[in-house]
Coordinates of C-alpha atoms in Angstrom, one line a residue:
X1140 CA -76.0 123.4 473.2
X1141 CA -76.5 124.3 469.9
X1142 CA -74.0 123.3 467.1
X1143 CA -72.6 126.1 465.6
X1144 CA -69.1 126.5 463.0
X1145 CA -65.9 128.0 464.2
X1146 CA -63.7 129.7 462.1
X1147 CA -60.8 129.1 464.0
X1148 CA -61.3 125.3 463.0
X1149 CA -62.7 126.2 459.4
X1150 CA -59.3 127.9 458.2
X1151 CA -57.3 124.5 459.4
X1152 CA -54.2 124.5 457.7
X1153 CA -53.2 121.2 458.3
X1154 CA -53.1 118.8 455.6
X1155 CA -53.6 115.1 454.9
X1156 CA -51.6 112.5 456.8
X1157 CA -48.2 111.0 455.5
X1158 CA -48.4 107.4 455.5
X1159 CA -45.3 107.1 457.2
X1160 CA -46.0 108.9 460.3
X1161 CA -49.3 107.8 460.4
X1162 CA -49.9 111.5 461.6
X1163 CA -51.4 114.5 460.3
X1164 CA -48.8 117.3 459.9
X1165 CA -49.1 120.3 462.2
X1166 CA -49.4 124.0 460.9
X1167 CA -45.6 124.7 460.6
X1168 CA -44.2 128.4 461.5
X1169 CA -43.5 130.6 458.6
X1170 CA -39.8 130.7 458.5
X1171 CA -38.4 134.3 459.1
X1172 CA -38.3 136.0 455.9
X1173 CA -40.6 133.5 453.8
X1174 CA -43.5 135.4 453.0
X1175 CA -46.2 132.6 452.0
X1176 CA -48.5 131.2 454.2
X1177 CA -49.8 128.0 453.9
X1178 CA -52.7 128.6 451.9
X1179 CA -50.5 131.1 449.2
X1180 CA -48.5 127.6 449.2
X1181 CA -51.8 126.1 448.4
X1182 CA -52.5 128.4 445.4
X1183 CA -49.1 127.7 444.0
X1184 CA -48.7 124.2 444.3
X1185 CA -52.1 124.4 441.9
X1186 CA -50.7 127.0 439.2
X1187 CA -47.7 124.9 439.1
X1188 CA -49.5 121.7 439.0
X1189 CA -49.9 118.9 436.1
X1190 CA -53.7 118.5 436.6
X1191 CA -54.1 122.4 436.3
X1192 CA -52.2 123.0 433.3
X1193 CA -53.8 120.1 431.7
X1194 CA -57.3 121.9 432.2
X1195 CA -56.2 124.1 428.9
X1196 CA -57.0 121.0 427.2
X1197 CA -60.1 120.0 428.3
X1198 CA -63.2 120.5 427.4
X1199 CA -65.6 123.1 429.3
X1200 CA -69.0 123.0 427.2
X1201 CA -68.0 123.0 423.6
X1202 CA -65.5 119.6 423.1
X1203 CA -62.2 120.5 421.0
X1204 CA -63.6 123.4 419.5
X1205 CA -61.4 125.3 416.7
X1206 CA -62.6 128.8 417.9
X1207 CA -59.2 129.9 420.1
X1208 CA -61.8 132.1 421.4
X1209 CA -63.7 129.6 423.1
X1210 CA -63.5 128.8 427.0
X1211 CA -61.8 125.7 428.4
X1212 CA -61.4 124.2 431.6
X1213 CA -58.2 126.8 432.1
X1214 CA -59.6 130.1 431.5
X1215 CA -62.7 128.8 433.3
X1216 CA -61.4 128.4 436.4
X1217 CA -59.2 131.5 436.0
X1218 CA -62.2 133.2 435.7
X1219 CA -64.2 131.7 438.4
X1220 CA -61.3 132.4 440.9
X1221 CA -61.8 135.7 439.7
X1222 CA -65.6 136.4 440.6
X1223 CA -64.8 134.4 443.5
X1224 CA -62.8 137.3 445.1
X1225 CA -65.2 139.4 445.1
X1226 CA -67.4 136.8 447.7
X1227 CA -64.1 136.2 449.3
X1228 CA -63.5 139.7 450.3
X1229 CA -67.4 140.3 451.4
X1230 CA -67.3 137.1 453.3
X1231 CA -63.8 138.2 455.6
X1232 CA -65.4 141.6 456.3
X1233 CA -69.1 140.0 457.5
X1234 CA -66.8 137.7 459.4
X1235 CA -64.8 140.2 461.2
X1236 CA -68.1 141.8 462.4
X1237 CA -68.7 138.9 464.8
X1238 CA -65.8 136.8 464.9
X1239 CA -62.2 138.2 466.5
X1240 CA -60.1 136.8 463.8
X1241 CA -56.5 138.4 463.1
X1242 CA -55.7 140.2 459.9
X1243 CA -53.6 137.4 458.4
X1244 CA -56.2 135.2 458.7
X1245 CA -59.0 137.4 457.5
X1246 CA -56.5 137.8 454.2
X1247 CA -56.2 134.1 454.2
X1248 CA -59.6 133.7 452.8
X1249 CA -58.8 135.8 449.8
X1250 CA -56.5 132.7 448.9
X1251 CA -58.6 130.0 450.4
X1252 CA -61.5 130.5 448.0
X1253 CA -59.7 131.7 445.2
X1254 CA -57.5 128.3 445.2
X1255 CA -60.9 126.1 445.6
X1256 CA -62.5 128.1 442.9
X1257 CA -59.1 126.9 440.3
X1258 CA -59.4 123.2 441.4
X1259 CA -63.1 122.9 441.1
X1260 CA -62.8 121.3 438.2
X1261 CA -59.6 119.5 438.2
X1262 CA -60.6 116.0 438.7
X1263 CA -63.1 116.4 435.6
X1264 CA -62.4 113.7 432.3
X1265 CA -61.8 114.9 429.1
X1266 CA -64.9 115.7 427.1
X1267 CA -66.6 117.5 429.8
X1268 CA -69.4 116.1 431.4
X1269 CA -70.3 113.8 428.5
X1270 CA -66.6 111.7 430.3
X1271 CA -68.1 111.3 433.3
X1272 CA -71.5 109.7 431.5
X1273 CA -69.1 107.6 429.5
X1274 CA -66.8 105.6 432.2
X1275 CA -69.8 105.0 434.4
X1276 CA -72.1 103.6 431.2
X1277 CA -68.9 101.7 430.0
X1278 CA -68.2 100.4 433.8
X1279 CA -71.6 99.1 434.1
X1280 CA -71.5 96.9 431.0
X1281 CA -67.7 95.4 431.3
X1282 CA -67.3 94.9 435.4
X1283 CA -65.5 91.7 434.2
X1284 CA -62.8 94.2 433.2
X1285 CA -62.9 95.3 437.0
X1286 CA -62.9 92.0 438.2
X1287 CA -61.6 89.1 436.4
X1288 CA -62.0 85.6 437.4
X1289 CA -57.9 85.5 437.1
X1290 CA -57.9 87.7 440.3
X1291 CA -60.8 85.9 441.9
X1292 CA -60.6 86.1 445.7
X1293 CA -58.7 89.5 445.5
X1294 CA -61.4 91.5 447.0
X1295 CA -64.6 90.9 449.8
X1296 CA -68.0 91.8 448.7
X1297 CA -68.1 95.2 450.7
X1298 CA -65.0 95.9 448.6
X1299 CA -66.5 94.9 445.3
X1300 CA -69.4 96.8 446.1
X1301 CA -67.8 99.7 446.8
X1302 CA -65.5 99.9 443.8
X1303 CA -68.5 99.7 441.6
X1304 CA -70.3 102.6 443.1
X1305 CA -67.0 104.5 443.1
X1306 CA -66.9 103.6 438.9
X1307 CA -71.0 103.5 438.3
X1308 CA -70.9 106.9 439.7
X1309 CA -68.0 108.1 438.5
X1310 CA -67.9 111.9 439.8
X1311 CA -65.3 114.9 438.7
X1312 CA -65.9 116.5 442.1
X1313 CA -64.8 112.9 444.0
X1314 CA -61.8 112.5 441.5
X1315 CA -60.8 116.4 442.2
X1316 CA -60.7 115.9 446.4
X1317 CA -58.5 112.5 445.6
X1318 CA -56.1 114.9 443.3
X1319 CA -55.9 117.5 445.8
X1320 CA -56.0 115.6 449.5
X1321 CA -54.0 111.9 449.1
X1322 CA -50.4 112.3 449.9
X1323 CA -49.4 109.0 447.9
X1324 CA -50.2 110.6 444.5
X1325 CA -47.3 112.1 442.7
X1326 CA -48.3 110.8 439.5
X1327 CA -51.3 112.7 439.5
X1328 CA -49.7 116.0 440.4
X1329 CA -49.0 115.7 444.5
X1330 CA -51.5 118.6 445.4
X1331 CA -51.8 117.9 449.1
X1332 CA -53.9 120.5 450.3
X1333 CA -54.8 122.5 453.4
X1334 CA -57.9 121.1 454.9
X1335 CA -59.6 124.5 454.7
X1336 CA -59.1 124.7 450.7
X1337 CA -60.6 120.7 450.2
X1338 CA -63.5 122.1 452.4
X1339 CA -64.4 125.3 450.3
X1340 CA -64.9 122.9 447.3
X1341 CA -66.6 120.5 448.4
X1342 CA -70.4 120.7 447.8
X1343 CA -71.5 117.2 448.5
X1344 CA -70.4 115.9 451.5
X1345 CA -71.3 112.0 451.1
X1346 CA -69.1 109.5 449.6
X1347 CA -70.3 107.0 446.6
X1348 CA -72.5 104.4 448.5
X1349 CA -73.9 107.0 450.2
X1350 CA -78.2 106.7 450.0
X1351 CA -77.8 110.4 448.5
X1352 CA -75.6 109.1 445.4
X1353 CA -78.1 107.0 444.1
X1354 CA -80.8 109.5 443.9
X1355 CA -78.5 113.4 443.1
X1356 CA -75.9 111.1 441.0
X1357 CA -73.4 113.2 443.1
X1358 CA -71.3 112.7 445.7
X1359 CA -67.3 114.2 446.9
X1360 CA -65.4 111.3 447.9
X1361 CA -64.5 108.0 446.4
X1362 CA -65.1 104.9 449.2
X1363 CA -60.4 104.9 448.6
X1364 CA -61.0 108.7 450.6
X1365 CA -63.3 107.7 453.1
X1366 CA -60.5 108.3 456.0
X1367 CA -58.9 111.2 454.6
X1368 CA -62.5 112.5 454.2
X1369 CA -63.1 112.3 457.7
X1370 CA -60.5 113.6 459.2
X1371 CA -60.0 116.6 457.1
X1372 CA -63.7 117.6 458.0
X1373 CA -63.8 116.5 461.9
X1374 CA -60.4 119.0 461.8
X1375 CA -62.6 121.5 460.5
X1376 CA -65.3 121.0 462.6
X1377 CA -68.0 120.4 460.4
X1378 CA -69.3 116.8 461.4
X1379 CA -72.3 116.8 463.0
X1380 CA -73.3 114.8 466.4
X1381 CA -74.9 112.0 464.1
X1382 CA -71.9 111.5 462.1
X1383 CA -72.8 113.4 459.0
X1384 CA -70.9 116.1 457.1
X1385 CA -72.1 119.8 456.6
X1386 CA -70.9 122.2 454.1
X1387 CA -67.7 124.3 455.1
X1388 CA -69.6 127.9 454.6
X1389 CA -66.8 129.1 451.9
X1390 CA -67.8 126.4 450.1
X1391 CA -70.9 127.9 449.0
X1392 CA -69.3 131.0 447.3
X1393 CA -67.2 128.7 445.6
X1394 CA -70.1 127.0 443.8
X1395 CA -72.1 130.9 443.5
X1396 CA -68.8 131.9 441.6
X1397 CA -68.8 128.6 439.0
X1398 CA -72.6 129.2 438.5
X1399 CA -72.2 132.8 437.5
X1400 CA -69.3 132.2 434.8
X1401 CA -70.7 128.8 433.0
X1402 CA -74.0 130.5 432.8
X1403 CA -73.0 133.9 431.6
X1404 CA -70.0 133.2 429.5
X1405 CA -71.2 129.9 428.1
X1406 CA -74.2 131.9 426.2
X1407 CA -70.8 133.9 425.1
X1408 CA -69.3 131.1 423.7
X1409 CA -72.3 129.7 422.2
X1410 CA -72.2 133.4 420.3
X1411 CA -68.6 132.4 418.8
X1412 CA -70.0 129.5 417.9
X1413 CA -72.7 130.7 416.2
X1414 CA -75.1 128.2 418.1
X1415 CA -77.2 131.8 419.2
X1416 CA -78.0 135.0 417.8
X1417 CA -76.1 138.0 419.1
X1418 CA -79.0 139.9 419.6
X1419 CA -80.5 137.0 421.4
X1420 CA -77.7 136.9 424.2
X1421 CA -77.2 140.5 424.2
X1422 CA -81.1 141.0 425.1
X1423 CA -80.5 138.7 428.2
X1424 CA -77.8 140.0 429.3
X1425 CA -79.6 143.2 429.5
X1426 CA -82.5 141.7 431.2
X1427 CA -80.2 140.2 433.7
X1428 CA -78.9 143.5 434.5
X1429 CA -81.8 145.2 435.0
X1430 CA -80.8 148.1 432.9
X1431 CA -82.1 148.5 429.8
X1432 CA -80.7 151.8 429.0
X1433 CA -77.7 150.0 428.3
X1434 CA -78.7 148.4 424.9
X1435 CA -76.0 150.3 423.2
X1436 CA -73.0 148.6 425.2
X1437 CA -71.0 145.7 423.8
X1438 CA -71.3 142.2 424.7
X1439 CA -68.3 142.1 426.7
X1440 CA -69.5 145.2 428.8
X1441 CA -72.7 143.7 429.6
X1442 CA -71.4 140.4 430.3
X1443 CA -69.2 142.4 433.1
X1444 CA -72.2 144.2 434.5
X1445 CA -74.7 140.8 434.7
X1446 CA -71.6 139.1 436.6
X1447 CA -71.5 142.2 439.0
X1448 CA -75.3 141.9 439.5
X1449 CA -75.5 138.3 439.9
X1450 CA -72.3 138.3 442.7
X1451 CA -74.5 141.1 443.8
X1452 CA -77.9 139.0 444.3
X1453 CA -76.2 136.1 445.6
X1454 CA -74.2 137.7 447.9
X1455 CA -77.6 138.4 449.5
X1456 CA -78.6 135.2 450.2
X1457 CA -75.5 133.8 451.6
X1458 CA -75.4 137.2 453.8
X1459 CA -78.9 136.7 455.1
X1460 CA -78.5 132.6 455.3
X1461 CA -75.1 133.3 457.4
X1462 CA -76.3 131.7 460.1
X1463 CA -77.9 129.0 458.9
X1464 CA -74.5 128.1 457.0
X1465 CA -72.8 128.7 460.7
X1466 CA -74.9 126.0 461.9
X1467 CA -74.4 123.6 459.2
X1468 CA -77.9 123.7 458.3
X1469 CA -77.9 124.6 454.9
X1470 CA -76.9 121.6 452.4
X1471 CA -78.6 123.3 449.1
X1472 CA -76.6 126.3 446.7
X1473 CA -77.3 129.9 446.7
X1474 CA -79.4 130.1 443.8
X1475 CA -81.9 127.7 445.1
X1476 CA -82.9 130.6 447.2
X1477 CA -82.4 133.4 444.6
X1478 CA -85.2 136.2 444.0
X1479 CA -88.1 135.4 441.6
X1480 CA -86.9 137.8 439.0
X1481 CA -83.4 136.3 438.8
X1482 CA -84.4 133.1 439.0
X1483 CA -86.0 133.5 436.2
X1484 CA -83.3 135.0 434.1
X1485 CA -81.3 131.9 435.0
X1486 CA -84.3 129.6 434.0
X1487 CA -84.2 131.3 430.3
X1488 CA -80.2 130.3 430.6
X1489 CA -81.2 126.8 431.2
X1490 CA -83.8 126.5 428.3
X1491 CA -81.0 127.5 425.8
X1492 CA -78.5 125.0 427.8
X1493 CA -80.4 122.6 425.8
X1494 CA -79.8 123.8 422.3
X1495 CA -76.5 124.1 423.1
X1496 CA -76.1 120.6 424.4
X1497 CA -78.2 119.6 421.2
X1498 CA -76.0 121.1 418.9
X1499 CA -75.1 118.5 416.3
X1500 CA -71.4 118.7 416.3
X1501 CA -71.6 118.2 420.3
X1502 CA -73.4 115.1 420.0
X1503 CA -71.2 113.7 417.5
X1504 CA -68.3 114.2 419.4
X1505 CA -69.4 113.1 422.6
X1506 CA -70.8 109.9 420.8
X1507 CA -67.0 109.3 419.9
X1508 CA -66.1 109.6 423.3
X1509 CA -67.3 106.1 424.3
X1510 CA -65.4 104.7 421.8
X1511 CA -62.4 106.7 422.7
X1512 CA -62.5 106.2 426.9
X1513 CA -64.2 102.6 426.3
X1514 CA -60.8 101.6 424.6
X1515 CA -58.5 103.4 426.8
X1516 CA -60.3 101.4 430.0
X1517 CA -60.1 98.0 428.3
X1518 CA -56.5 98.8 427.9
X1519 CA -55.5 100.1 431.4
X1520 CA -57.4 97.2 432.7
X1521 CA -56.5 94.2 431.4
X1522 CA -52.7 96.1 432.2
X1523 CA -54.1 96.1 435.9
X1524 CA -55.1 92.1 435.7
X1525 CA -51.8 91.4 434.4
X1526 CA -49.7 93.5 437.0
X1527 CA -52.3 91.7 440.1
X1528 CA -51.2 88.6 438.4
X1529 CA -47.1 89.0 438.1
X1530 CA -44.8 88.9 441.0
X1531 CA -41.4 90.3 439.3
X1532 CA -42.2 93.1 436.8
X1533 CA -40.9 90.6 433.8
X1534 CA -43.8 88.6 434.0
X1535 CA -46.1 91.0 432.9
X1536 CA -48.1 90.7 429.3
X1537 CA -46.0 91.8 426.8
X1538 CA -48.9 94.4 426.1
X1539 CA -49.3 95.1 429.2
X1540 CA -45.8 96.0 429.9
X1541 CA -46.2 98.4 426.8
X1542 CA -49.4 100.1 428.1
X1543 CA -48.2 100.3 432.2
X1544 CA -44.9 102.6 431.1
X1545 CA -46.9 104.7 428.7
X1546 CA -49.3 105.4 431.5
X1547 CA -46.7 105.2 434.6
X1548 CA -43.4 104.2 433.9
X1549 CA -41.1 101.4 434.7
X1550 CA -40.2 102.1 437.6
X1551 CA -43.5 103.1 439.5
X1552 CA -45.2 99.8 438.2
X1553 CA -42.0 98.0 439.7
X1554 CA -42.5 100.0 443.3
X1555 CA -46.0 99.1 443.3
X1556 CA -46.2 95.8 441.7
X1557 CA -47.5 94.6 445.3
X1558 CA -49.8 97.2 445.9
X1559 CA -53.5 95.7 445.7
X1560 CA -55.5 95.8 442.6
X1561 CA -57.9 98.1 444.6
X1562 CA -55.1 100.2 444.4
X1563 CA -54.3 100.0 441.1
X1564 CA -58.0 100.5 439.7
X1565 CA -57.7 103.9 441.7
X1566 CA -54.5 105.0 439.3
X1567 CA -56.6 104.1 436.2
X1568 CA -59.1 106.4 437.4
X1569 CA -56.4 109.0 438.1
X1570 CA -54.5 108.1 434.3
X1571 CA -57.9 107.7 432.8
X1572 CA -59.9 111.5 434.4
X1573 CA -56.1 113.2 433.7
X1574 CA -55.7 112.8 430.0
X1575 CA -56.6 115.6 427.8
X1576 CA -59.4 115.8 425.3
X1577 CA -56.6 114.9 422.3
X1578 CA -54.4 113.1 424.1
X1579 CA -57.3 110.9 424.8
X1580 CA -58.2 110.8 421.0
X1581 CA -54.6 109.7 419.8
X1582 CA -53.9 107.6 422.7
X1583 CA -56.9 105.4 421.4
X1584 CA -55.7 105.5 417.8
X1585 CA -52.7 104.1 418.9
X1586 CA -54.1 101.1 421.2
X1587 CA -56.8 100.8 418.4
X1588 CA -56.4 97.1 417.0
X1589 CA -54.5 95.5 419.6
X1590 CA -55.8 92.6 421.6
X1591 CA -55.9 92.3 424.9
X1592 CA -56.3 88.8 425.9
X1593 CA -53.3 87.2 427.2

């Protein structure tokens, strides 16, 4: 019989397990008069969320720019929820054409992909992209910080090895599914979301010591969310019969709608900037549209129209790969299967991706970076060793003590002091992938000098 999705499965609205029950919590009837559905819930729970509003302070290309102008993690993923929409509401309407589904839940994936599209991001470090190179470089060269001979014992060798490929891979993506899915992690903002939201944002379904990390350097879920992993996609039905993980099909537009707004409004940004020529941009963005009648338009305009045309050209391929995706064939993206022409266009935006990552005040901030996350790890670490160490919460290094309530607070290290330091290593990552791009810059100003050896 041949494997095919099911949509009744794909829009799961259960959630992950609470440790208490052991049990994963059923789809609960809207109360009478309470007009949100679980996956409106899901939408506000982000809006209102820590890790979201912290995104205003993150870098999304251009690192702690002074241009107010300039896009950050924020207005990013407002803006790819936006373009989103417009997949969201093509995708319902292809779906009602062979699948009986019932108006609220043709609505539902409006909010489904929309709420994906503003978490995409979430579990990214500060200084973009250049924070995820940093923790894994520094992880690599100080595991002794990971696992110090005082806590020798503490951990078997499929443990160590998979805490090192959760660090030496360090991944945004992996870090945003344990934001949004564990239901243990209030410090980190207590997201808990519907299985069918985790699964439209997920676009590598293997964990870190899977074969696939090693060569894409990607992967969705740290070796901590191996379980919840599982049981959020077998509830959505897209495990295959050999055990792997497919791609839930929303998923797909989620990823179409990031790639459109980095690679048009980035070249924007790079305008304000004055990293390109406004012709330059302008000329592409004409090309892109295919209309070059429209020279006399704004920038603004035309960046409007090559986002319609692009939502346009990849709506194509996801309509005439449908049933590929419904079969969970399909692991690659959309634009991997885009038409010459605009593959092109987007190959032009790559080639000046590379002067804009070579722009000299990039590079010098992104150099500071290591400095900057190097010192905050040493910090929370040796804080770590010292709480695996201490049985009563007074026993802890006087430093340490200092650095534990400025990243938790009293009375979380003291509810946790037991908790293993497999554990704790997982809320340095949460601590460490949460801060801001300044908070991160004066939080190391402040630890700068002090010694960490006791």
């Amino acid at each position: 019989m041949e494997y095919r999705l099911k949509w009744s499965q794909l829009l799961s609205q259960a959630r992950s397990r609470r440790e208490s029950s052991g049990e994963a919590k059923p789809a609960r009837t809207v109360p009478s008069g309470e007009r949100r559905t679980p996956f409106e819930q899901d939408y506000d729970r982000i809006v209102f969320s820590p890790p979201f509003r912290r995104l205003a302070k993150k870098t999304q290309v251009h690192p702690m720019a002074s241009n107010d102008h300039i896009h950050n993690r924020l207005t990013h993923s407002i803006e790819v929820a936006s373009v989103a929409r417009s997949f969201a509401r093509r995708a319902a309407e292809l779906i009602s054409r062979s699948e009986q589904l019932s108006p609220e839940q043709l609505t539902s994936i409006d909010w489904i992909v929309q709420s994906a599209c503003l978490i995409h991001d979430i579990g990214n470090p500060p200084f973009g992209h250049a924070g995820e190179e940093v923790i894994r470089t520094w992880a690599k060269k100080h595991w002794d910080y990971f696992f110090p001979s005082s806590l020798a014992g503490r951990w078997t060798d499929q443990v160590r090895t998979e805490i090192m490929a959760d660090w030496e891979y360090f991944e945004g993506n992996a870090q945003g599914f344990r934001i949004a899915a564990r239901a243990d992690n209030p410090q980190a903002g207590y997201l808990r979301l519907t299985y069918a939201t985790l699964g439209s944002v997920v676009k590598y379904p293997w964990g870190a010591t899977d074969e696939k990390t090693r060569s894409k350097r990607k992967h969705n879920f740290h070796s901590l969310e191996r379980d919840l992993f599982a049981d959020a996609f077998q509830a959505l039905g897209l495990v295959r019969g050999d055990g792997t993980f497919c791609r839930h099909p929303l998923s797909f537009l989620t990823e179409a709608a990031d790639d459109i707004c980095y690679r048009i409004l980035d070249l924007e940004d790079a305008v304000a900037m004055h990293i390109f020529d406004k012709k330059r941009v302008h000329q592409l963005m004409l090309d892109i549209t295919g209309n070059q009648e429209n020279d006399w338009m704004g920038l603004a305009q035309l960046r409007g129209q090559a986002i319609n045309q692009l939502v346009g050209e990849f709506w194509k391929t996801f309509e005439n790969d449908y049933e590929q995706i419904m079969r969970g064939e399909r692991e690659v993206d959309l634009k991997s299967s885009l038409p010459s022409e605009c593959k092109e266009h987007l190959a032009r935006v790559s080639e000046m991706y590379e002067e804009i990552f070579g722009h000299r005040k990039k590079i010098v901030t992104e150099l500071g970076a290591y400095h900057v996350l190097g010192r905050i790890l040493k910090a929370l670490l040796k804080t770590v060793e010292s709480i695996g160490s201490a049985s009563r919460y007074d026993q802890l290094h006087f430093l340490s003590k200092n650095c534990a309530e400025l990243a938790w607070d009293k009375a979380y290290v003291e509810a946790n002091l037991n908790q293993p330091h497999r554990w704790w290593l997982g809320q340095v990552m949460d601590f460490v992938s949460g801060m801001t791009d300044n908070y991160a810059t004066r939080l190391s100003r402040e630890l700068d000098g002090l010694a960490f050896e006791g």
